[in-house]
PDB file of C-alpha atoms in Angstrom:
ATOM      1  CA  MET A   8      -0.333  -0.166   0.316  1.00 37.00           C
ATOM      2  CA  ARG A   9       2.488   2.983   1.118  1.00 37.00           C
ATOM      3  CA  MET A  10       4.377   1.544  -2.319  1.00 39.00           C
ATOM      4  CA  LEU A  11       1.484   2.340  -3.853  1.00 35.00           C
ATOM      5  CA  ASP A  12       0.646   5.926  -2.422  1.00 41.00           C
ATOM      6  CA  GLY A  13       4.680   6.728  -3.994  1.00 43.00           C
ATOM      7  CA  ILE A  14       4.394   5.755  -7.173  1.00 38.00           C
ATOM      8  CA  GLU A  15       0.855   8.156  -6.484  1.00 42.00           C
ATOM      9  CA  ASN A  16       2.468  10.532  -4.648  1.00 44.00           C
ATOM     10  CA  THR A  17       4.998  10.839  -7.902  1.00 47.00           C
ATOM     11  CA  GLU A  18       2.812  10.553 -10.041  1.00 49.00           C
ATOM     12  CA  THR A  19       1.257  13.989  -8.642  1.00 57.00           C
ATOM     13  CA  GLY A  20       4.276  16.078  -8.286  1.00 62.00           C
ATOM     14  CA  ASP A  21       5.255  15.231 -11.783  1.00 77.00           C
ATOM     15  CA  GLU A  22       2.136  16.116 -12.508  1.00 84.00           C
ATOM     16  CA  VAL A  23       1.520  19.506 -10.583  1.00 92.00           C
ATOM     17  CA  GLU A  24       5.145  20.715 -11.633  1.00 94.00           C
ATOM     18  CA  PHE A  25       4.900  20.364 -15.324  1.00 94.00           C
ATOM     19  CA  LEU A  26       2.114  22.856 -14.598  1.00 96.00           C
ATOM     20  CA  SER A  27       4.082  25.365 -11.977  1.00 97.00           C
ATOM     21  CA  TYR A  28       5.862  24.542 -15.956  1.00 97.00           C
ATOM     22  CA  GLU A  29       3.470  26.033 -17.705  1.00 97.00           C
ATOM     23  CA  TYR A  30       2.776  28.977 -15.652  1.00 98.00           C
ATOM     24  CA  GLU A  31       6.283  29.886 -15.266  1.00 98.00           C
ATOM     25  CA  LEU A  32       6.346  29.756 -19.067  1.00 98.00           C
ATOM     26  CA  GLU A  33       4.225  31.796 -20.202  1.00 97.00           C
ATOM     27  CA  ARG A  34       4.770  34.207 -16.867  1.00 97.00           C
ATOM     28  CA  THR A  35       8.282  35.153 -18.331  1.00 97.00           C
ATOM     29  CA  GLY A  36       7.901  33.998 -21.576  1.00 96.00           C
ATOM     30  CA  VAL A  37      11.064  33.279 -20.708  1.00 97.00           C
ATOM     31  CA  THR A  38      11.479  27.919 -20.485  1.00 97.00           C
ATOM     32  CA  PRO A  39      12.105  27.186 -16.906  1.00 97.00           C
ATOM     33  CA  ARG A  40      14.808  23.906 -15.914  1.00 96.00           C
ATOM     34  CA  LEU A  41      12.561  20.844 -14.064  1.00 94.00           C
ATOM     35  CA  VAL A  42      15.442  21.063 -12.607  1.00 92.00           C
ATOM     36  CA  ALA A  43      13.685  17.897 -10.163  1.00 81.00           C
ATOM     37  CA  GLN A  44      13.611  16.100 -13.419  1.00 78.00           C
ATOM     38  CA  GLU A  45      18.267  16.154 -13.799  1.00 77.00           C
ATOM     39  CA  ARG A  46      19.072  15.199 -10.934  1.00 71.00           C
ATOM     40  CA  GLU A  47      17.275  14.768  -7.341  1.00 67.00           C
ATOM     41  CA  ASN A  48      18.357  16.022  -4.287  1.00 66.00           C
ATOM     42  CA  PHE A  49      18.543  19.431  -5.695  1.00 70.00           C
ATOM     43  CA  TRP A  50      16.661  20.264  -2.746  1.00 84.00           C
ATOM     44  CA  TYR A  51      14.416  22.593  -5.540  1.00 92.00           C
ATOM     45  CA  ASP A  52      11.822  21.524  -8.613  1.00 95.00           C
ATOM     46  CA  ILE A  53      12.204  24.512 -11.615  1.00 96.00           C
ATOM     47  CA  GLU A  54      14.778  27.143 -12.471  1.00 96.00           C
ATOM     48  CA  SER A  55      13.039  30.020 -13.684  1.00 98.00           C
ATOM     49  CA  VAL A  56      13.804  33.719 -13.865  1.00 98.00           C
ATOM     50  CA  ARG A  57      12.452  36.867 -11.963  1.00 96.00           C
ATOM     51  CA  GLY A  58       9.703  38.512 -15.051  1.00 93.00           C
ATOM     52  CA  VAL A  59       9.719  39.376 -18.211  1.00 89.00           C
ATOM     53  CA  ASN A  60      12.429  42.011 -18.237  1.00 91.00           C
ATOM     54  CA  SER A  61      14.739  40.353 -15.985  1.00 94.00           C
ATOM     55  CA  LEU A  62      16.691  36.930 -16.117  1.00 93.00           C
ATOM     56  CA  GLN A  63      17.467  37.035 -13.144  1.00 96.00           C
ATOM     57  CA  PRO A  64      16.855  33.635 -12.118  1.00 97.00           C
ATOM     58  CA  ILE A  65      14.618  31.648  -9.252  1.00 98.00           C
ATOM     59  CA  CYS A  66      14.489  28.449  -7.459  1.00 97.00           C
ATOM     60  CA  ILE A  67      10.288  27.555  -7.069  1.00 97.00           C
ATOM     61  CA  GLU A  68       9.201  23.970  -4.544  1.00 96.00           C
ATOM     62  CA  VAL A  69       6.720  23.019  -5.870  1.00 96.00           C
ATOM     63  CA  LYS A  70       4.114  21.765  -3.038  1.00 96.00           C
ATOM     64  CA  THR A  71       0.402  20.786  -3.921  1.00 95.00           C
ATOM     65  CA  SER A  72      -2.414  18.529  -2.156  1.00 95.00           C
ATOM     66  CA  LYS A  73      -5.936  17.115  -3.552  1.00 95.00           C
ATOM     67  CA  SER A  74      -7.193  18.499  -0.740  1.00 96.00           C
ATOM     68  CA  SER A  75      -8.446  22.110  -0.130  1.00 97.00           C
ATOM     69  CA  TRP A  76      -6.450  25.268   0.679  1.00 97.00           C
ATOM     70  CA  ASN A  77      -7.755  25.165   3.871  1.00 96.00           C
ATOM     71  CA  LYS A  78      -6.801  21.831   5.069  1.00 97.00           C
ATOM     72  CA  ALA A  79      -3.772  20.814   3.270  1.00 97.00           C
ATOM     73  CA  ARG A  80      -0.554  21.405   4.298  1.00 96.00           C
ATOM     74  CA  LEU A  81       3.039  21.675   3.567  1.00 95.00           C
ATOM     75  CA  PHE A  82       5.310  19.650   4.354  1.00 95.00           C
ATOM     76  CA  PHE A  83       9.301  20.553   4.270  1.00 92.00           C
ATOM     77  CA  SER A  84      12.729  18.851   5.298  1.00 93.00           C
ATOM     78  CA  SER A  85      15.837  20.904   6.873  1.00 94.00           C
ATOM     79  CA  GLY A  86      17.799  20.118   3.786  1.00 91.00           C
ATOM     80  CA  GLU A  87      15.010  22.276   1.970  1.00 92.00           C
ATOM     81  CA  TYR A  88      14.970  24.730   4.190  1.00 95.00           C
ATOM     82  CA  LYS A  89      18.837  25.283   3.854  1.00 93.00           C
ATOM     83  CA  SER A  90      18.881  25.340   0.125  1.00 93.00           C
ATOM     84  CA  MET A  91      15.847  27.700   0.519  1.00 96.00           C
ATOM     85  CA  MET A  92      18.123  29.368   2.816  1.00 96.00           C
ATOM     86  CA  ARG A  93      21.204  29.945   0.817  1.00 94.00           C
ATOM     87  CA  ASN A  94      19.449  31.036  -2.802  1.00 94.00           C
ATOM     88  CA  LYS A  95      17.284  33.711  -0.413  1.00 93.00           C
ATOM     89  CA  PRO A  96      16.073  35.533  -1.260  1.00 94.00           C
ATOM     90  CA  ASN A  97      15.164  33.902  -5.008  1.00 97.00           C
ATOM     91  CA  TYR A  98      13.191  31.536  -3.681  1.00 97.00           C
ATOM     92  CA  TYR A  99       9.596  31.051  -3.843  1.00 98.00           C
ATOM     93  CA  PHE A 100       7.125  27.772  -2.885  1.00 98.00           C
ATOM     94  CA  HIS A 101       3.653  27.533  -6.472  1.00 98.00           C
ATOM     95  CA  LEU A 102       1.605  25.622  -3.618  1.00 98.00           C
ATOM     96  CA  TRP A 103      -0.740  24.059  -5.380  1.00 97.00           C
ATOM     97  CA  ASP A 104      -4.737  22.848  -4.596  1.00 97.00           C
ATOM     98  CA  LEU A 105      -6.200  20.131  -6.441  1.00 96.00           C
ATOM     99  CA  SER A 106      -8.907  19.565  -4.486  1.00 96.00           C
ATOM    100  CA  SER A 107     -12.035  20.454  -8.036  1.00 94.00           C
ATOM    101  CA  THR A 108     -11.741  20.593 -11.368  1.00 94.00           C
ATOM    102  CA  GLU A 109     -10.076  23.952 -11.624  1.00 95.00           C
ATOM    103  CA  PRO A 110      -6.149  23.437 -10.024  1.00 96.00           C
ATOM    104  CA  LYS A 111      -5.794  27.003  -7.929  1.00 97.00           C
ATOM    105  CA  LEU A 112      -2.401  28.540  -6.851  1.00 98.00           C
ATOM    106  CA  LEU A 113      -0.604  30.237  -4.322  1.00 98.00           C
ATOM    107  CA  VAL A 114       2.873  31.757  -5.370  1.00 98.00           C
ATOM    108  CA  VAL A 115       4.840  32.253  -2.164  1.00 98.00           C
ATOM    109  CA  GLU A 116       8.351  33.536  -1.169  1.00 97.00           C
ATOM    110  CA  SER A 117      10.730  32.414   0.961  1.00 97.00           C
ATOM    111  CA  GLY A 118      10.252  34.729   3.541  1.00 96.00           C
ATOM    112  CA  GLU A 119       6.934  34.053   4.108  1.00 97.00           C
ATOM    113  CA  VAL A 120       8.039  30.495   4.454  1.00 97.00           C
ATOM    114  CA  GLU A 121      10.546  31.070   7.117  1.00 96.00           C
ATOM    115  CA  ALA A 122       8.720  32.948  10.004  1.00 96.00           C
ATOM    116  CA  HIS A 123       7.124  29.484   9.909  1.00 97.00           C
ATOM    117  CA  ILE A 124       9.631  27.169  10.492  1.00 96.00           C
ATOM    118  CA  PRO A 125      11.255  26.040  14.061  1.00 95.00           C
ATOM    119  CA  GLN A 126      14.929  26.929  15.334  1.00 93.00           C
ATOM    120  CA  ASP A 127      17.431  24.456  16.760  1.00 93.00           C
ATOM    121  CA  MET A 128      17.419  24.067  20.012  1.00 94.00           C
ATOM    122  CA  GLY A 129      20.462  22.534  23.302  1.00 95.00           C
ATOM    123  CA  GLU A 130      21.123  19.294  21.415  1.00 95.00           C
ATOM    124  CA  GLY A 131      17.554  19.122  19.197  1.00 94.00           C
ATOM    125  CA  GLU A 132      17.411  19.465  15.645  1.00 94.00           C
ATOM    126  CA  TRP A 133      15.037  20.084  13.709  1.00 95.00           C
ATOM    127  CA  LYS A 134      13.981  17.397  10.405  1.00 95.00           C
ATOM    128  CA  LYS A 135      11.148  18.694   8.747  1.00 96.00           C
ATOM    129  CA  VAL A 136       8.330  20.705   9.820  1.00 97.00           C
ATOM    130  CA  GLU A 137       4.501  20.797   8.566  1.00 97.00           C
ATOM    131  CA  ILE A 138       3.115  24.099   8.017  1.00 98.00           C
ATOM    132  CA  PRO A 139      -0.655  24.292   6.774  1.00 98.00           C
ATOM    133  CA  PHE A 140      -1.697  25.671   3.882  1.00 98.00           C
ATOM    134  CA  SER A 141      -4.262  28.112   4.667  1.00 98.00           C
ATOM    135  CA  ALA A 142      -1.165  29.756   7.358  1.00 98.00           C
ATOM    136  CA  PHE A 143      -0.491  31.972   3.882  1.00 98.00           C
ATOM    137  CA  ASN A 144      -2.766  35.157   2.259  1.00 95.00           C
ATOM    138  CA  TRP A 145      -4.564  33.033  -0.406  1.00 93.00           C
TER     139      TRP A 145
END
């Protein structure tokens, strides 16, 4: 059963990365790079550019849920967090709500996510954090 869930999650992830790919292509007119498809553990999914008039690279982490945005959760690893901090302020999240026939996208800046990240204390070190999609302004 876990294997089937993993396959379904991978297929959904690939589908949503393509939605983000299409969104970025339309937004910028520049073909984005699906870095997660090229190499595992790249720590983000898509490399795009800031905008039509700026070719400055940006990193995009794509997160999705089949639950509506008010019930969905974003799971974020400490490795992804370290990548975000290395690439800040050029790191963004695409949060996709796939609960209806029309997917909903919210683009979130890294600082908005950073506000919800726990801090390592003493000998303790966090490995994964869970943040509700509803923590962001839909």
